Amino acid sequence: MSDADEKIEIESVTSPPHAQRVDKVKFTAVRDALLPVLPTEAPGMTVAEAKAALLPNLSQELFPGGEKAGWCL
């Protein structure tokens, strides 16, 4: 199996113990774009604000125009 086809299992924060298998490369790309833009202090940010903040750091090859980038938020 190539890296492009590799899946990882993630658990839902809002509805444990629900888990699903997702594309590892895309999940990692979104995570790596999101973590640097998250505030370290309250009040944090909304999901819409987080998506808008991560888009400039996201791979256009994996997410052209930011399409489907919000699935893991």
Short mmCIF file of N, CA and C in Angstrom, two decimals, residues 23 25-27 29-30 54-55 58-71:
data_model
loop_
_atom_site.label_atom_id
_atom_site.label_comp_id
_atom_site.label_asym_id
_atom_site.label_seq_id
_atom_site.Cartn_x
_atom_site.Cartn_y
_atom_site.Cartn_z
N ASP A 23 -8.23 9.18 5.13
CA ASP A 23 -6.99 9.28 4.36
C ASP A 23 -5.91 9.94 5.22
N VAL A 25 -2.82 11.05 4.51
CA VAL A 25 -2.12 12.21 3.93
C VAL A 25 -2.98 13.46 4.07
N LYS A 26 -4.27 13.36 3.75
CA LYS A 26 -5.14 14.53 3.85
C LYS A 26 -5.37 14.94 5.31
N PHE A 27 -5.58 13.98 6.19
CA PHE A 27 -5.77 14.31 7.60
C PHE A 27 -4.55 15.02 8.16
N ALA A 29 -2.29 16.71 6.53
CA ALA A 29 -2.16 18.04 5.91
C ALA A 29 -3.06 19.05 6.61
N VAL A 30 -4.29 18.67 6.90
CA VAL A 30 -5.21 19.58 7.59
C VAL A 30 -4.73 19.83 9.01
N LEU A 54 -6.83 28.27 8.38
CA LEU A 54 -5.95 27.20 7.91
C LEU A 54 -5.82 27.17 6.39
N LEU A 55 -6.79 27.70 5.67
CA LEU A 55 -6.78 27.61 4.21
C LEU A 55 -5.50 28.13 3.55
N LEU A 58 -2.82 25.42 3.54
CA LEU A 58 -3.22 24.09 3.09
C LEU A 58 -2.76 23.81 1.67
N SER A 59 -2.38 22.58 1.42
CA SER A 59 -1.93 22.14 0.09
C SER A 59 -3.04 22.31 -0.94
N GLN A 60 -2.75 23.11 -1.97
CA GLN A 60 -3.70 23.27 -3.06
C GLN A 60 -3.76 22.01 -3.92
N GLU A 61 -2.71 21.22 -3.87
CA GLU A 61 -2.71 19.97 -4.62
C GLU A 61 -3.72 18.98 -4.02
N LEU A 62 -3.77 18.92 -2.69
CA LEU A 62 -4.69 18.00 -2.01
C LEU A 62 -6.09 18.58 -1.89
N PHE A 63 -6.18 19.90 -1.71
CA PHE A 63 -7.46 20.57 -1.48
C PHE A 63 -7.59 21.79 -2.40
N PRO A 64 -7.80 21.58 -3.70
CA PRO A 64 -7.88 22.72 -4.62
C PRO A 64 -9.01 23.67 -4.20
N GLY A 65 -8.63 24.94 -4.04
CA GLY A 65 -9.61 25.95 -3.64
C GLY A 65 -10.16 25.74 -2.23
N GLY A 66 -9.49 24.90 -1.45
CA GLY A 66 -9.97 24.63 -0.09
C GLY A 66 -11.11 23.64 -0.01
N GLU A 67 -11.46 23.03 -1.14
CA GLU A 67 -12.57 22.07 -1.16
C GLU A 67 -12.35 20.94 -0.17
N LYS A 68 -13.38 20.63 0.57
CA LYS A 68 -13.42 19.51 1.51
C LYS A 68 -12.39 19.63 2.64
N ALA A 69 -11.88 20.84 2.86
CA ALA A 69 -10.88 21.03 3.92
C ALA A 69 -11.52 21.04 5.30
N GLY A 70 -12.81 21.27 5.39
CA GLY A 70 -13.46 21.35 6.69
C GLY A 70 -13.95 20.03 7.24
N TRP A 71 -13.73 18.93 6.54
CA TRP A 71 -14.28 17.66 6.98
C TRP A 71 -13.75 17.21 8.33
#
